[in-house]
XYZ file of C-alpha atoms in Angstrom:
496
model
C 84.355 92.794 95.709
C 84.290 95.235 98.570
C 82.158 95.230 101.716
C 80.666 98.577 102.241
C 78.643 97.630 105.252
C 78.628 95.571 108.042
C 76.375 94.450 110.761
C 77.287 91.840 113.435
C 75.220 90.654 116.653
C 75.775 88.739 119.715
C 79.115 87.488 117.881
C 81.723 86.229 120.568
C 82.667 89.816 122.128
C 80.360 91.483 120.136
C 77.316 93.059 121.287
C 76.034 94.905 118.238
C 78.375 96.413 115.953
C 77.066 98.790 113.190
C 79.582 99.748 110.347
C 79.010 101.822 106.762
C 81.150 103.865 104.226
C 84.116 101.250 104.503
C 86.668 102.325 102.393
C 89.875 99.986 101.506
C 91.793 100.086 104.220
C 90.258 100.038 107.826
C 91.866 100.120 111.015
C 90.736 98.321 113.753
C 92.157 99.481 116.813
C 91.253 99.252 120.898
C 92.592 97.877 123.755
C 93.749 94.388 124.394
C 90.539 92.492 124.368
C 88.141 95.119 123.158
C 87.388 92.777 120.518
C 89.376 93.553 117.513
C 89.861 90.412 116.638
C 86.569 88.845 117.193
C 85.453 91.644 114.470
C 87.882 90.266 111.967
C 86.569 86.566 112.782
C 82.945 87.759 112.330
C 83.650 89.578 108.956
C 85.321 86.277 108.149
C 82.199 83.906 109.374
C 79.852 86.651 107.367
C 81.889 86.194 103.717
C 82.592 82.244 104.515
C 79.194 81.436 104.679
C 77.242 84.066 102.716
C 74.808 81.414 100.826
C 74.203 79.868 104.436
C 70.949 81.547 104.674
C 69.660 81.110 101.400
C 70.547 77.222 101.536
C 69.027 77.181 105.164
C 71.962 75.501 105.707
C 72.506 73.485 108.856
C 75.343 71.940 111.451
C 75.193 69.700 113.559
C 77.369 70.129 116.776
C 77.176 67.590 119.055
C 79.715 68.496 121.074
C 78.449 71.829 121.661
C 82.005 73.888 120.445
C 80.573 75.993 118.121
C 78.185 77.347 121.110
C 81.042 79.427 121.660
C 80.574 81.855 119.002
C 77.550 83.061 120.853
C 77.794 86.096 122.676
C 78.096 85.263 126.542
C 77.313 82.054 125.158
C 73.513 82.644 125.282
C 72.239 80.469 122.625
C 68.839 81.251 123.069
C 69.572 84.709 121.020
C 70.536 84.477 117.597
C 73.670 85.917 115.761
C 73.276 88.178 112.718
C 75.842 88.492 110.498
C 75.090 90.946 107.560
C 76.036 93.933 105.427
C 76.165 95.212 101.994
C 78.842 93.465 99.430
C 79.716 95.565 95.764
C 80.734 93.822 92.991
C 82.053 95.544 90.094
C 80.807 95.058 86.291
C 84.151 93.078 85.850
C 82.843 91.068 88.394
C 79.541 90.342 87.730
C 80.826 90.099 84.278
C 82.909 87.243 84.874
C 80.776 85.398 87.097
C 77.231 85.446 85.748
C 77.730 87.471 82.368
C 76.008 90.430 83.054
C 77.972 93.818 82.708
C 76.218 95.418 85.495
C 77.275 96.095 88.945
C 75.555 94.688 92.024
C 74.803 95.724 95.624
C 73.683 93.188 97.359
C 72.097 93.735 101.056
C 72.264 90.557 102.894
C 70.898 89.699 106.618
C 71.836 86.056 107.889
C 70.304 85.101 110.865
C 72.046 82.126 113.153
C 70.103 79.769 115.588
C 71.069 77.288 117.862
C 69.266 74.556 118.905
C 69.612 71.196 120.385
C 72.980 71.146 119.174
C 71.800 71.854 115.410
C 73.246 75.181 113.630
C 70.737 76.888 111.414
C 71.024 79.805 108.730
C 68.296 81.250 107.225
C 68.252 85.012 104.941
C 66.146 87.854 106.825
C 66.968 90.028 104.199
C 68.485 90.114 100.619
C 68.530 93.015 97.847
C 70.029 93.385 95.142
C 70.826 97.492 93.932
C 67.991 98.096 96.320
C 64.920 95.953 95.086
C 63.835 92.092 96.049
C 65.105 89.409 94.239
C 63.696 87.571 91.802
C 64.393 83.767 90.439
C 66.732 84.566 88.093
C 68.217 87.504 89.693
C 68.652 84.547 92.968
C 71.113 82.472 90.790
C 72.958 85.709 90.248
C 73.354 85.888 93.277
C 74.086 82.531 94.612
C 77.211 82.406 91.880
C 78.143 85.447 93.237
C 78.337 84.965 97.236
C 79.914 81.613 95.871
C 82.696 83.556 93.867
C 82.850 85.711 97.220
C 83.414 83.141 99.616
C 86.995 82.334 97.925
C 87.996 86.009 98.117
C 88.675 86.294 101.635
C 92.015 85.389 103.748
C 92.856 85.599 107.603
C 96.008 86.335 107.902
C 97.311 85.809 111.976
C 99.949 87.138 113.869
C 101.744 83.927 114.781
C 100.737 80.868 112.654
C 103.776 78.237 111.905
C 102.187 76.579 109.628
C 100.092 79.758 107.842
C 103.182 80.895 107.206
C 104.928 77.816 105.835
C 102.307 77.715 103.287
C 103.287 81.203 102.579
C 106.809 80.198 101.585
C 105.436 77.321 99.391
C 103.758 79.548 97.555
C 106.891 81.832 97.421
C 108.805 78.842 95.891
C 106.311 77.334 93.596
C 106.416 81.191 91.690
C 110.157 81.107 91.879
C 109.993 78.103 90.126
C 107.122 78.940 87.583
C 108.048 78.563 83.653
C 110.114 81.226 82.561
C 107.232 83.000 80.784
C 105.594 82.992 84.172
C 108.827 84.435 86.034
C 108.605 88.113 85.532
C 106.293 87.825 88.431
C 109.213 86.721 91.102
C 110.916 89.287 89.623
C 108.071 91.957 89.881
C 107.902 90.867 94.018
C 111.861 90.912 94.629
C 111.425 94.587 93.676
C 108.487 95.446 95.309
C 110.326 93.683 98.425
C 113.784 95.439 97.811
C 111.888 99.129 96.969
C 110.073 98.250 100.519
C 113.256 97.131 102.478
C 116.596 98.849 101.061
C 118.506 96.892 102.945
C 117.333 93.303 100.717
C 119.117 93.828 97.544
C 117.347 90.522 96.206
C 115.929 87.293 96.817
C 116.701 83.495 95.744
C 116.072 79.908 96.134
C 118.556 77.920 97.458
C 119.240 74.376 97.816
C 116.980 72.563 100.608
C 114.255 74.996 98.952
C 115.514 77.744 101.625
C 115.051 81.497 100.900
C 117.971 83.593 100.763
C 117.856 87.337 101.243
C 120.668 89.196 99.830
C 121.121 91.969 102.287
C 123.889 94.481 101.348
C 125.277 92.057 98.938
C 125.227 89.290 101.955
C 123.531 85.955 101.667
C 121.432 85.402 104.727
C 118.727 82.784 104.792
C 115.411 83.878 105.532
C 115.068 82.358 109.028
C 118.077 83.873 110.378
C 117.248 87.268 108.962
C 116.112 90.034 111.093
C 112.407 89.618 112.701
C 111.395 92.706 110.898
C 112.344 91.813 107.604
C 111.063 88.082 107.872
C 107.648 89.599 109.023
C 107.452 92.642 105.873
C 108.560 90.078 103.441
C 105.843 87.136 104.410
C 103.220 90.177 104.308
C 103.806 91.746 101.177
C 104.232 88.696 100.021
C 100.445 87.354 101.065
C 99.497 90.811 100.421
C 100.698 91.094 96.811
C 99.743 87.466 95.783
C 95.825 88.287 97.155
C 94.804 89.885 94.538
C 91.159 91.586 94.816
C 90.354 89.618 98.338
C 89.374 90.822 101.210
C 92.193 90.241 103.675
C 92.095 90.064 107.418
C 95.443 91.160 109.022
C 95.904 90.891 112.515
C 99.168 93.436 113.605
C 100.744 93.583 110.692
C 103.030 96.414 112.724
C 104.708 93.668 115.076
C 108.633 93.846 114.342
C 108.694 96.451 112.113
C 110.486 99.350 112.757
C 108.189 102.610 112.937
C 109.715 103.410 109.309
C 108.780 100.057 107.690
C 104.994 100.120 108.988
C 104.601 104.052 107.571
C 106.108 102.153 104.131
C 103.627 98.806 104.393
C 100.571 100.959 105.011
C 100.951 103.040 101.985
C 101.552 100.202 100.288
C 98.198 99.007 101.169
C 96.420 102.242 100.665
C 98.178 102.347 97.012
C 96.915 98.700 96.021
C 93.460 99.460 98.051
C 93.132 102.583 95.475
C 93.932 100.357 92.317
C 92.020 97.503 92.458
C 88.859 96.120 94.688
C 91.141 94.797 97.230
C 90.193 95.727 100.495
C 91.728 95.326 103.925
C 91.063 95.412 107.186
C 93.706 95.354 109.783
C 94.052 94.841 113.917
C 96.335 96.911 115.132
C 98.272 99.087 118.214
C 100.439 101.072 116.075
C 100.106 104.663 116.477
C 102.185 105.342 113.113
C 99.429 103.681 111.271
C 97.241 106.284 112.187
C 99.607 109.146 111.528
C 100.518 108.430 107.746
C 97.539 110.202 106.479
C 96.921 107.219 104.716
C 93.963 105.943 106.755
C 90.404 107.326 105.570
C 88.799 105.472 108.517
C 89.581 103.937 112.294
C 86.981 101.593 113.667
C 87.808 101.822 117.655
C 86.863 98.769 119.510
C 85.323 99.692 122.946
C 84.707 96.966 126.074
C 82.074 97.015 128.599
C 82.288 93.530 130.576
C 81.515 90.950 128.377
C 80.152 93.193 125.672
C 82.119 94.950 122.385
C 81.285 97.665 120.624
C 82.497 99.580 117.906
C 82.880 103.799 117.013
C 83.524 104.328 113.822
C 86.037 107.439 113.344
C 85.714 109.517 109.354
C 89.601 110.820 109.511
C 88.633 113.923 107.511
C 90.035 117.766 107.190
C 87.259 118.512 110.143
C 88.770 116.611 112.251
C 92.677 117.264 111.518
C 91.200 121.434 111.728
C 89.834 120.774 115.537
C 93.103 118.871 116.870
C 95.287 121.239 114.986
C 93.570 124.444 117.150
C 93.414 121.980 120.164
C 97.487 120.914 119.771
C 96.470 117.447 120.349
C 97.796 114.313 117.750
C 94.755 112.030 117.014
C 96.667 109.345 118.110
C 96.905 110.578 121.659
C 93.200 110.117 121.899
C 92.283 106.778 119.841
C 94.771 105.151 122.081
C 93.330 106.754 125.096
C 90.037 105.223 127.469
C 89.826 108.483 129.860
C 90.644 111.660 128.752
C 90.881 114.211 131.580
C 90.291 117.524 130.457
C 91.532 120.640 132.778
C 91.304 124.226 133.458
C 94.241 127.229 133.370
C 95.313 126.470 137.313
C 95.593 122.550 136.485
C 98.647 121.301 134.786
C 97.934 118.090 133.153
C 101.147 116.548 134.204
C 100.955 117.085 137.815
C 97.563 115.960 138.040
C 98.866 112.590 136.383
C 101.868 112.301 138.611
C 99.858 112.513 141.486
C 97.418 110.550 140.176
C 100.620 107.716 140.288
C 101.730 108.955 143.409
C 98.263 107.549 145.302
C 98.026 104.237 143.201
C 96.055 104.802 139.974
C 97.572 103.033 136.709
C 97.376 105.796 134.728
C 99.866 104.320 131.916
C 98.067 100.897 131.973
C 94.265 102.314 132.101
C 94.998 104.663 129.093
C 94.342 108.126 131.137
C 95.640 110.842 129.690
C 95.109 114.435 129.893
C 94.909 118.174 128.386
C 94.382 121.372 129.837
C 91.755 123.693 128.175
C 92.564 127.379 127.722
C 89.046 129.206 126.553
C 85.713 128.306 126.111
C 86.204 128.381 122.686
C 88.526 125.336 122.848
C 86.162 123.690 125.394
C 83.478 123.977 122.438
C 85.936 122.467 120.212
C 86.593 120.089 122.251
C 82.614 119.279 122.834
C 83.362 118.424 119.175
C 85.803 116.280 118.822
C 84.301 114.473 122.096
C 81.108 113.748 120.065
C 82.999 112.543 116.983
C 85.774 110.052 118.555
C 82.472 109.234 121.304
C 85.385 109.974 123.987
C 85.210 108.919 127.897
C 85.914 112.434 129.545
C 86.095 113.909 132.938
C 86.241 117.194 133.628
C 88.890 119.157 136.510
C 88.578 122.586 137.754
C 85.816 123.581 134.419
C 82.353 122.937 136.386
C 81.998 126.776 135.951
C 81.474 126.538 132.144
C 79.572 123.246 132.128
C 76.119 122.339 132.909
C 73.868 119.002 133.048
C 75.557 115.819 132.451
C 79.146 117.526 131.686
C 78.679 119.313 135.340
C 78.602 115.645 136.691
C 81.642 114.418 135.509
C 83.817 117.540 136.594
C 86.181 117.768 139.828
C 85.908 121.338 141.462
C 89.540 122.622 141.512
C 90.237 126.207 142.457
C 93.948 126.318 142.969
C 96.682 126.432 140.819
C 98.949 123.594 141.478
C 101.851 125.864 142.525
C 100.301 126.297 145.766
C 101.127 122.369 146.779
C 104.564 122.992 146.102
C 107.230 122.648 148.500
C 109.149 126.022 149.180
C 112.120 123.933 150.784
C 112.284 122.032 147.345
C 111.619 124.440 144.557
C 114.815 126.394 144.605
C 116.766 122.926 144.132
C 114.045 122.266 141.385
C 114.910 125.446 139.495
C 118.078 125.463 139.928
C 118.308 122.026 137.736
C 116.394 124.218 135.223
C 119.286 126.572 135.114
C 117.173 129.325 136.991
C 119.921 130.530 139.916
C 117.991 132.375 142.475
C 119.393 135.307 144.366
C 119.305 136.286 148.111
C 116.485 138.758 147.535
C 114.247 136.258 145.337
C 114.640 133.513 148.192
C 113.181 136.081 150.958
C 110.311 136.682 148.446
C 109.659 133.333 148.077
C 108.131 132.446 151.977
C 106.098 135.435 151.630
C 104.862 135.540 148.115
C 101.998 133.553 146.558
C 104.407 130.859 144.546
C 102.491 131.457 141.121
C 102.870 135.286 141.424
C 106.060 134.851 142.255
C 107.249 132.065 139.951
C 106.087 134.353 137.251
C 108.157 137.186 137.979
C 111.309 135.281 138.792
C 111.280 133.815 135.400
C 110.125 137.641 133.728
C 113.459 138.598 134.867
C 115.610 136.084 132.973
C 113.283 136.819 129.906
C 111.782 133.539 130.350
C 107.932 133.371 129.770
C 106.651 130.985 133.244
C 104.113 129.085 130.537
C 106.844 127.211 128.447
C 108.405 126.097 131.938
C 105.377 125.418 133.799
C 104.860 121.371 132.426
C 108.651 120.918 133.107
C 108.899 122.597 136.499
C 105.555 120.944 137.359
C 106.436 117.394 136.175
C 109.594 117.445 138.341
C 107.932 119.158 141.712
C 104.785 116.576 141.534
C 107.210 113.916 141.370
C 108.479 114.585 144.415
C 107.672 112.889 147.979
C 107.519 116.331 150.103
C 104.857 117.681 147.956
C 101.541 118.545 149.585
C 98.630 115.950 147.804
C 95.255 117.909 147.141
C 92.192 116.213 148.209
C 90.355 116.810 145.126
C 92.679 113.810 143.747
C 91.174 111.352 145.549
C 87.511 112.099 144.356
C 89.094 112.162 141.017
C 90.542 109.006 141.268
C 87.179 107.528 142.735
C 85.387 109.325 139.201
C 87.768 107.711 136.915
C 86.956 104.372 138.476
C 83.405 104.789 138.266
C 83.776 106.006 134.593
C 85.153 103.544 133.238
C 83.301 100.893 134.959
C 80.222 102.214 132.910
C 82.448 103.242 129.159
């Protein structure tokens, strides 16, 4: 069983989310509180309770809790949970007999009122046409069979993951015709983590690691390894569910995540099991692994969702544009500059008067050509990226024009000519008597360029260095362009 499609409104967070082509593994990522895991809980609510609207099933709630689950808690709006679920011919095979696969497009609608839940079915197809009687039952078996096949797995849940270790000792303890199975984990576990040469029951029903050749029970073992071994664990044991994994990442060392995902994208490709997964892990991203990211985006009380195809296009356009993908689905502004703007200073003094720049997500990148800026037009439209723009208003027009800063300096020219021979000499650039006296009468650029032509030093591979230290500095002149920039970024993201 795999969901293909998914379509979620006025859930918690959610506004209206909109999702196709879901592969078997998706990444959810976005900031804290974009919604990532109210997505997981909806795709949760949606499998749970799949016959719902076909029973017109209905719950009471006198206490009003499950109001809740409405977004802004407007119960006069109903929720719709709904998507597209394939089941294999294996599948339907098993359930209802039939050796025929089945799409099935279902839209549950949810209503509150006067404390009473109620589900009814807007819309249900099987491989594209209505349903029928018999074709209902089908169905109804198989939504039943589907409701079993999904698991939430949190980050930190006691007791989820006591159960976890049950499980772990009821297989140690299977027959012995069963027991090929523990054995088939313990090396999946020690193939995963080097370090665990094996594991064991011990007396007490405690798990033992053996790491190098060292007992250590389980809950004295290292965070990381406690964390990989309860997920592969759950992960292996699932068979063809759909599991919900919130940060898998947390503990692991960026070595063990890059091994878990693959893991996950190796099972994904083997079986039906599908998986979708909260996380803040840039390594996820970067394993080549992923086929999709599903970015979770905030605006007030309302959640959204951009769904990111990680395809050769895409790798092509970052590659010319020197920019990691990572760097951007992690990112809520993206500042994009001209030539005379050095990305770095303009963050640094972006610090220097008060703006958050780590905490909001602002980064920046400076644009050489127009034909990056046209690239970059690209990639904007396909990651659906907040941008403003710094010193380009020349090459942009219409609604681009209105988010660009007019900057006609280069930065240089706030640098402090007291400071910057102290600067470059830290660089290992020693100036001499002459070069000094050129200095107070030379435009710094001009000159900078020609000091470093001497030592056979090309100015552009010092510049971000030489610019990150001088902008960092109190006695540096502050441009007043930053200060409408700073009031721009505010207003953008107010309205992203």
């Amino acid at each position: 069983m795999r969901i293909t499609e998914l379509y979620v409104t006025n859930f918690r967070s959610i506004k209206e989310v909109k999702l196709s082509d879901l592969g078997g593994v998706n990444l959810v990522v976005g900031y804290n509180g974009s919604g990532k895991t109210n997505l997981l809980s909806s795709i949760f609510t949606f499998i749970r309770n799949l016959n719902s609207g076909i029973e017109r099933k209905t719950v009471d709630d006198p206490e009003g809790n499950y109001s809740l689950l409405w977004h802004t808690y407007d119960i006069t709006k109903p929720i719709y949970l709904g998507g597209t679920i394939y089941f294999s011919e294996d599948e339907v095979a098993k359930v209802v007999g039939k050796r025929v696969p089945y799409r099935i497009e279902v839209l549950n609608k949810v209503q509150y009122d006067r404390k009473t839940i109620t589900w009814s079915v807007e819309k249900l197809l099987v491989n594209s046409s209505p349903v029928d009687s018999d074709t209902l039952k089908d169905v109804k078996a198989l939504f039943s069979y589907a409701s079993g096949l999904v698991e939430y797995v949190p980050i930190y849940d006691a007791t989820y993951f006591d159960e976890a270790i049950k499980r772990m000792i009821e297989l140690y303890k299977s027959p012995l015709h069963l027991k090929r199975l523990w054995y088939d984990f313990v090396n999946l576990v020690s193939s995963t983590i080097p370090e665990v040469k094996g594991l064991e029951i011990w007396e007490g029903n405690r798990l033992v690691l053996n790491v190098e050749n060292l007992p250590v029970y389980v809950d004295l073992a290292a965070s990381g390894f406690q964390r990989v071994i309860m997920m592969l664990f759950i992960i292996w044991a699932s068979g063809n569910k759909v599991m919900l994994i919130e940060e898998p990442e947390v503990n692991m060392h960026p070595n063990l995540q890059a091994r878990v995902i693959k893991l996950i994208k190796e099972w994904s490709s083997r079986s039906n099991f599908q998986v979708f997964i909260t996380s803040h892990s840039p390594y996820f991203v970067s394993t080549k692994v992923i086929e999709s990211v599903i970015v979770m985006k905030r605006k007030g009380s309302s959640s959204t969702a951009v769904q990111v195809n990680l395809d050769g296009t895409l790798d092509l356009m970052l590659s010319i544009l020197r920019v990691r993908l990572t760097d951007l689905l992690f990112s809520r502004t993206v500042i994009l500059t001209a030539q005379q703007v050095e990305p770095v200073v303009l963050l640094n003094w972006l610090r220097r008067i008060g703006v958050p720049v780590d905490e909001e997500g602002i980064t920046a990148f400076k644009v050489s050509s127009d034909y990056e800026l046209g690239v970059w037009r690209r990639v904007i439209e396909r990651l659906k990226l907040s941008v403003i723009y710094v010193g380009l208003c020349e090459s942009l027009t219409g609604p681009e024009r209105e988010l660009c800063v007019p900057f006609y300096k280069n930065v240089e020219d706030y640098f402090s000519r007291d400071v910057l021979p102290t600067v470059l000499k830290t660089l290992g650039i020693h100036l001499e008597d002459k070069e000094l006296k050129e200095l107070n009468k030379s435009d710094i650029t001009s000159w900078l360029i020609q000091v470093t032509k001497r030592r056979g030093v090309d100015y552009e591979r010092i510049r971000t260095s030489l610019g990150d230290i001088m902008s960092n500095n109190d006695t540096i002149e502050m441009p007043k362009e930053i200060e409408i920039l700073a009031n721009k970024l505010k207003t953008v993201q107010e309205i992203a």
